Every structure is written in structure tokens, then in C-alpha cells.
Amino acid sequence: MFNHTTRRSLVLGAAAAGASLALPATALAQAKAPLVGPLAPNPVEFQKQIAQFTGKATPQTEGLLLDVPVLADNPSAVPVKVKVTLPITEQDWCEEIVVLAELNPSPLSCRMQFTAAAGTAEAAIRIRLSQSQTVHAMARMKSGKVLVVKQAITVAASGCGM
């Protein structure tokens, strides 16, 4: 099983040997980051994801529902439901929904894109949580509105280290 130290050694060793790795930029950045533990939260990445999604829009807290359990007995598969409650029309529909786990090592849990033809913007997924934390959902409408919602969840044990 690879841990954070092993991954770092592989990435840095391969780079020194002239090999190229097909890893996402975030994985390479994590491999070169100071070792603070493989399950450490990444607040910089979390804030970056929020800033990239919202852009210059002022997020509004109405129009988006987030359904997660208050207590997750299986943190490796926490059920999450997200639904846009604003009317979906040909002029204004939900283009994208993201789900973020604030204290996970990789906060972006899910990204879903929609078209006007979908007629609705809702999804049910399962995410892995590293610890008790707040789950955030954001939706971007065609009109430029950004909808946000969040909910705290308590987990029984870490799901990211399993």
C-alpha cells in the first residue's frame, strides 16, 4: 500500500531519473508538499476550489438543497443528494454543480455538468470523508448566479485511510 511518504519518493525519484509521470497536477503538488500526514486537511485547495467556482459572483444561499446524514456510520460511502430548486428554463438552467468536503485532503468530491435539456439539476452520489466536517455544494446557473449550501456531518471513523 502506498502512503504519502512512498508516493513522494516515487514522484521525486522518477523526476530525478528523467521519467515522466502521468499524475494530475494536484497529486504532484501533494507529493512535493511538506509531510504533515496523508489525511491532513488542505484549506488552501479548498479555498482555491471555491474561488474558481464562484469567480466574481456573489453566492446566494437560496435555491439549492443539500441532503447528507448528520451521522455517517460508513465514511467511505456517505450518501449526498444535491438539487437545484430554482425553476429550470431554456433561458436559465444549472450548468454545473460541485460538492466539496472541507477537511478532506482533496476537497473536490464531485463535479457534475448539466444542459438545458436535462430539465432538472439534481444528483445523488456517495463521497468519502476523512473526518467529521462540513460538506459544501455549489451550483452555477446559466444567468451567472452561484448557489451555495453547506451542512455539518459527523463521521464514525476516517474513510480516506481505508
PDB file of C-alpha atoms in Angstrom:
ATOM      1  CA  MET A   1       0.000   0.000   0.000  1.00  0.00           C
ATOM      2  CA  PHE A   2       1.322   3.432  -0.924  1.00  0.00           C
ATOM      3  CA  ASN A   3       1.375   6.067   1.743  1.00  0.00           C
ATOM      4  CA  HIS A   4       2.222   9.750   1.460  1.00  0.00           C
ATOM      5  CA  THR A   5       5.963   9.143   2.010  1.00  0.00           C
ATOM      6  CA  THR A   6       6.099   6.375  -0.603  1.00  0.00           C
ATOM      7  CA  ARG A   7       4.207   8.491  -3.133  1.00  0.00           C
ATOM      8  CA  ARG A   8       6.579  11.388  -2.515  1.00  0.00           C
ATOM      9  CA  SER A   9       9.629   9.142  -3.005  1.00  0.00           C
ATOM     10  CA  LEU A  10       8.229   7.689  -6.234  1.00  0.00           C
ATOM     11  CA  VAL A  11       7.358  11.096  -7.673  1.00  0.00           C
ATOM     12  CA  LEU A  12      10.634  12.777  -6.748  1.00  0.00           C
ATOM     13  CA  GLY A  13      12.729   9.699  -7.659  1.00  0.00           C
ATOM     14  CA  ALA A  14      11.085   9.325 -11.056  1.00  0.00           C
ATOM     15  CA  ALA A  15      11.553  13.010 -11.788  1.00  0.00           C
ATOM     16  CA  ALA A  16      15.258  12.761 -10.907  1.00  0.00           C
ATOM     17  CA  ALA A  17      15.665   9.736 -13.227  1.00  0.00           C
ATOM     18  CA  GLY A  18      14.196  11.693 -16.139  1.00  0.00           C
ATOM     19  CA  ALA A  19      10.928   9.758 -16.183  1.00  0.00           C
ATOM     20  CA  SER A  20       7.634  11.496 -16.660  1.00  0.00           C
ATOM     21  CA  LEU A  21       4.614  10.648 -14.582  1.00  0.00           C
ATOM     22  CA  ALA A  22       1.018  10.903 -15.716  1.00  0.00           C
ATOM     23  CA  LEU A  23      -0.264  12.274 -12.430  1.00  0.00           C
ATOM     24  CA  PRO A  24      -2.691  15.167 -12.039  1.00  0.00           C
ATOM     25  CA  ALA A  25      -1.084  18.449 -11.025  1.00  0.00           C
ATOM     26  CA  THR A  26      -2.739  18.242  -7.589  1.00  0.00           C
ATOM     27  CA  ALA A  27      -1.123  14.834  -6.947  1.00  0.00           C
ATOM     28  CA  LEU A  28       2.284  16.185  -7.931  1.00  0.00           C
ATOM     29  CA  ALA A  29       1.801  19.219  -5.690  1.00  0.00           C
ATOM     30  CA  GLN A  30       0.807  16.997  -2.773  1.00  0.00           C
ATOM     31  CA  ALA A  31       3.853  14.783  -3.354  1.00  0.00           C
ATOM     32  CA  LYS A  32       6.187  17.799  -3.136  1.00  0.00           C
ATOM     33  CA  ALA A  33       4.320  19.384  -0.204  1.00  0.00           C
ATOM     34  CA  PRO A  34       5.691  19.126   3.334  1.00  0.00           C
ATOM     35  CA  LEU A  35       4.727  15.882   5.004  1.00  0.00           C
ATOM     36  CA  VAL A  36       2.031  16.588   7.564  1.00  0.00           C
ATOM     37  CA  GLY A  37       0.140  13.346   7.262  1.00  0.00           C
ATOM     38  CA  PRO A  38      -1.769  11.725   4.425  1.00  0.00           C
ATOM     39  CA  LEU A  39      -5.145  12.673   5.884  1.00  0.00           C
ATOM     40  CA  ALA A  40      -4.327  16.294   6.640  1.00  0.00           C
ATOM     41  CA  PRO A  41      -6.905  18.864   5.502  1.00  0.00           C
ATOM     42  CA  ASN A  42      -5.934  21.082   2.588  1.00  0.00           C
ATOM     43  CA  PRO A  43      -7.507  24.501   3.338  1.00  0.00           C
ATOM     44  CA  VAL A  44      -5.589  26.219   0.535  1.00  0.00           C
ATOM     45  CA  GLU A  45      -7.030  23.845  -2.086  1.00  0.00           C
ATOM     46  CA  PHE A  46     -10.498  24.167  -0.541  1.00  0.00           C
ATOM     47  CA  GLN A  47     -10.441  27.974  -0.808  1.00  0.00           C
ATOM     48  CA  LYS A  48      -8.996  27.736  -4.333  1.00  0.00           C
ATOM     49  CA  GLN A  49     -11.866  25.488  -5.449  1.00  0.00           C
ATOM     50  CA  ILE A  50     -14.451  27.905  -4.014  1.00  0.00           C
ATOM     51  CA  ALA A  51     -12.785  30.936  -5.619  1.00  0.00           C
ATOM     52  CA  GLN A  52     -12.535  29.229  -9.028  1.00  0.00           C
ATOM     53  CA  PHE A  53     -16.164  28.157  -8.966  1.00  0.00           C
ATOM     54  CA  THR A  54     -17.710  31.414  -7.742  1.00  0.00           C
ATOM     55  CA  GLY A  55     -15.496  33.774  -9.725  1.00  0.00           C
ATOM     56  CA  LYS A  56     -16.811  37.316  -9.261  1.00  0.00           C
ATOM     57  CA  ALA A  57     -20.379  36.216  -8.484  1.00  0.00           C
ATOM     58  CA  THR A  58     -21.906  36.829  -5.063  1.00  0.00           C
ATOM     59  CA  PRO A  59     -23.075  33.432  -3.801  1.00  0.00           C
ATOM     60  CA  GLN A  60     -26.686  33.188  -2.666  1.00  0.00           C
ATOM     61  CA  THR A  61     -27.907  30.727  -0.062  1.00  0.00           C
ATOM     62  CA  GLU A  62     -31.360  30.046  -1.506  1.00  0.00           C
ATOM     63  CA  GLY A  63     -32.239  27.752  -4.382  1.00  0.00           C
ATOM     64  CA  LEU A  64     -30.020  24.756  -3.603  1.00  0.00           C
ATOM     65  CA  LEU A  65     -30.785  21.785  -1.353  1.00  0.00           C
ATOM     66  CA  LEU A  66     -28.144  19.519   0.202  1.00  0.00           C
ATOM     67  CA  ASP A  67     -29.169  16.290   1.873  1.00  0.00           C
ATOM     68  CA  VAL A  68     -26.455  14.477   3.872  1.00  0.00           C
ATOM     69  CA  PRO A  69     -26.838  12.415   7.037  1.00  0.00           C
ATOM     70  CA  VAL A  70     -25.989  14.084  10.343  1.00  0.00           C
ATOM     71  CA  LEU A  71     -24.022  10.963  11.334  1.00  0.00           C
ATOM     72  CA  ALA A  72     -22.143   8.852   8.786  1.00  0.00           C
ATOM     73  CA  ASP A  73     -21.602   5.315  10.032  1.00  0.00           C
ATOM     74  CA  ASN A  74     -19.672   4.410   6.852  1.00  0.00           C
ATOM     75  CA  PRO A  75     -17.349   7.320   5.988  1.00  0.00           C
ATOM     76  CA  SER A  76     -16.144   5.524   2.847  1.00  0.00           C
ATOM     77  CA  ALA A  77     -19.559   5.909   1.200  1.00  0.00           C
ATOM     78  CA  VAL A  78     -21.518   8.853   2.583  1.00  0.00           C
ATOM     79  CA  PRO A  79     -24.747   9.479   0.629  1.00  0.00           C
ATOM     80  CA  VAL A  80     -25.107  13.043  -0.672  1.00  0.00           C
ATOM     81  CA  LYS A  81     -28.059  14.458  -2.609  1.00  0.00           C
ATOM     82  CA  VAL A  82     -27.955  17.879  -4.267  1.00  0.00           C
ATOM     83  CA  LYS A  83     -30.878  19.558  -6.010  1.00  0.00           C
ATOM     84  CA  VAL A  84     -31.418  22.980  -7.554  1.00  0.00           C
ATOM     85  CA  THR A  85     -34.864  24.216  -6.523  1.00  0.00           C
ATOM     86  CA  LEU A  86     -34.938  27.284  -8.805  1.00  0.00           C
ATOM     87  CA  PRO A  87     -37.028  26.927 -11.964  1.00  0.00           C
ATOM     88  CA  ILE A  88     -35.110  25.391 -14.869  1.00  0.00           C
ATOM     89  CA  THR A  89     -35.966  27.187 -18.111  1.00  0.00           C
ATOM     90  CA  GLU A  90     -34.500  27.464 -21.612  1.00  0.00           C
ATOM     91  CA  GLN A  91     -33.113  30.863 -20.596  1.00  0.00           C
ATOM     92  CA  ASP A  92     -31.694  29.878 -17.188  1.00  0.00           C
ATOM     93  CA  TRP A  93     -30.604  26.403 -16.129  1.00  0.00           C
ATOM     94  CA  CYS A  94     -27.968  24.894 -13.884  1.00  0.00           C
ATOM     95  CA  GLU A  95     -24.707  24.477 -15.793  1.00  0.00           C
ATOM     96  CA  GLU A  96     -22.655  22.826 -13.065  1.00  0.00           C
ATOM     97  CA  ILE A  97     -22.763  21.502  -9.504  1.00  0.00           C
ATOM     98  CA  VAL A  98     -19.730  20.752  -7.335  1.00  0.00           C
ATOM     99  CA  VAL A  99     -19.540  19.012  -3.965  1.00  0.00           C
ATOM    100  CA  LEU A 100     -16.640  19.872  -1.639  1.00  0.00           C
ATOM    101  CA  ALA A 101     -15.549  18.172   1.581  1.00  0.00           C
ATOM    102  CA  GLU A 102     -13.881  20.968   3.529  1.00  0.00           C
ATOM    103  CA  LEU A 103     -11.430  18.867   5.582  1.00  0.00           C
ATOM    104  CA  ASN A 104     -10.565  16.130   3.075  1.00  0.00           C
ATOM    105  CA  PRO A 105      -7.004  16.022   1.691  1.00  0.00           C
ATOM    106  CA  SER A 106      -8.547  16.549  -1.778  1.00  0.00           C
ATOM    107  CA  PRO A 107     -11.634  18.715  -1.135  1.00  0.00           C
ATOM    108  CA  LEU A 108     -13.322  18.365  -4.561  1.00  0.00           C
ATOM    109  CA  SER A 109     -15.536  15.299  -4.213  1.00  0.00           C
ATOM    110  CA  CYS A 110     -17.683  15.604  -7.325  1.00  0.00           C
ATOM    111  CA  ARG A 111     -18.299  17.832 -10.357  1.00  0.00           C
ATOM    112  CA  MET A 112     -21.444  17.442 -12.480  1.00  0.00           C
ATOM    113  CA  GLN A 113     -22.407  19.358 -15.613  1.00  0.00           C
ATOM    114  CA  PHE A 114     -25.905  19.848 -16.997  1.00  0.00           C
ATOM    115  CA  THR A 115     -27.605  21.263 -20.085  1.00  0.00           C
ATOM    116  CA  ALA A 116     -30.977  22.922 -20.515  1.00  0.00           C
ATOM    117  CA  ALA A 117     -32.266  19.656 -21.985  1.00  0.00           C
ATOM    118  CA  ALA A 118     -31.860  17.922 -18.609  1.00  0.00           C
ATOM    119  CA  GLY A 119     -34.942  19.734 -17.310  1.00  0.00           C
ATOM    120  CA  THR A 120     -33.689  19.390 -13.736  1.00  0.00           C
ATOM    121  CA  ALA A 121     -30.424  19.655 -11.852  1.00  0.00           C
ATOM    122  CA  GLU A 122     -30.141  17.044  -9.173  1.00  0.00           C
ATOM    123  CA  ALA A 123     -27.833  14.173  -8.320  1.00  0.00           C
ATOM    124  CA  ALA A 124     -27.293  11.503  -5.704  1.00  0.00           C
ATOM    125  CA  ILE A 125     -23.718  10.408  -5.083  1.00  0.00           C
ATOM    126  CA  ARG A 126     -21.577   8.821  -2.388  1.00  0.00           C
ATOM    127  CA  ILE A 127     -18.422  10.516  -1.163  1.00  0.00           C
ATOM    128  CA  ARG A 128     -15.551   9.511   1.112  1.00  0.00           C
ATOM    129  CA  LEU A 129     -14.849  11.657   4.179  1.00  0.00           C
ATOM    130  CA  SER A 130     -11.607  11.746   6.142  1.00  0.00           C
ATOM    131  CA  GLN A 131     -13.169  13.095   9.350  1.00  0.00           C
ATOM    132  CA  SER A 132     -16.158  14.966  10.774  1.00  0.00           C
ATOM    133  CA  GLN A 133     -16.513  18.158   8.753  1.00  0.00           C
ATOM    134  CA  THR A 134     -18.733  20.401   6.672  1.00  0.00           C
ATOM    135  CA  VAL A 135     -19.832  19.325   3.206  1.00  0.00           C
ATOM    136  CA  HIS A 136     -20.437  22.159   0.731  1.00  0.00           C
ATOM    137  CA  ALA A 137     -22.386  22.155  -2.541  1.00  0.00           C
ATOM    138  CA  MET A 138     -22.350  24.923  -5.130  1.00  0.00           C
ATOM    139  CA  ALA A 139     -24.331  25.340  -8.328  1.00  0.00           C
ATOM    140  CA  ARG A 140     -23.680  27.763 -11.192  1.00  0.00           C
ATOM    141  CA  MET A 141     -26.693  28.890 -13.211  1.00  0.00           C
ATOM    142  CA  LYS A 142     -26.565  29.992 -16.876  1.00  0.00           C
ATOM    143  CA  SER A 143     -27.503  33.510 -15.716  1.00  0.00           C
ATOM    144  CA  GLY A 144     -24.292  33.675 -13.659  1.00  0.00           C
ATOM    145  CA  LYS A 145     -25.935  33.149 -10.264  1.00  0.00           C
ATOM    146  CA  VAL A 146     -23.987  30.944  -7.888  1.00  0.00           C
ATOM    147  CA  LEU A 147     -25.975  28.993  -5.301  1.00  0.00           C
ATOM    148  CA  VAL A 148     -24.308  27.644  -2.166  1.00  0.00           C
ATOM    149  CA  VAL A 149     -25.320  25.393   0.705  1.00  0.00           C
ATOM    150  CA  LYS A 150     -23.404  23.541   3.409  1.00  0.00           C
ATOM    151  CA  GLN A 151     -24.089  21.034   6.151  1.00  0.00           C
ATOM    152  CA  ALA A 152     -22.005  19.617   9.007  1.00  0.00           C
ATOM    153  CA  ILE A 153     -21.594  15.855   9.254  1.00  0.00           C
ATOM    154  CA  THR A 154     -20.083  13.643  11.953  1.00  0.00           C
ATOM    155  CA  VAL A 155     -18.232  10.512  10.825  1.00  0.00           C
ATOM    156  CA  ALA A 156     -17.663   7.410  12.919  1.00  0.00           C
ATOM    157  CA  ALA A 157     -14.090   6.820  11.591  1.00  0.00           C
ATOM    158  CA  SER A 158     -11.848   8.041   8.781  1.00  0.00           C
ATOM    159  CA  GLY A 159     -12.811   6.900   5.306  1.00  0.00           C
ATOM    160  CA  CYS A 160      -9.773   8.199   3.406  1.00  0.00           C
ATOM    161  CA  GLY A 161      -7.210   5.965   5.056  1.00  0.00           C
ATOM    162  CA  MET A 162      -9.025   2.697   4.395  1.00  0.00           C
TER     163      MET A 162
END
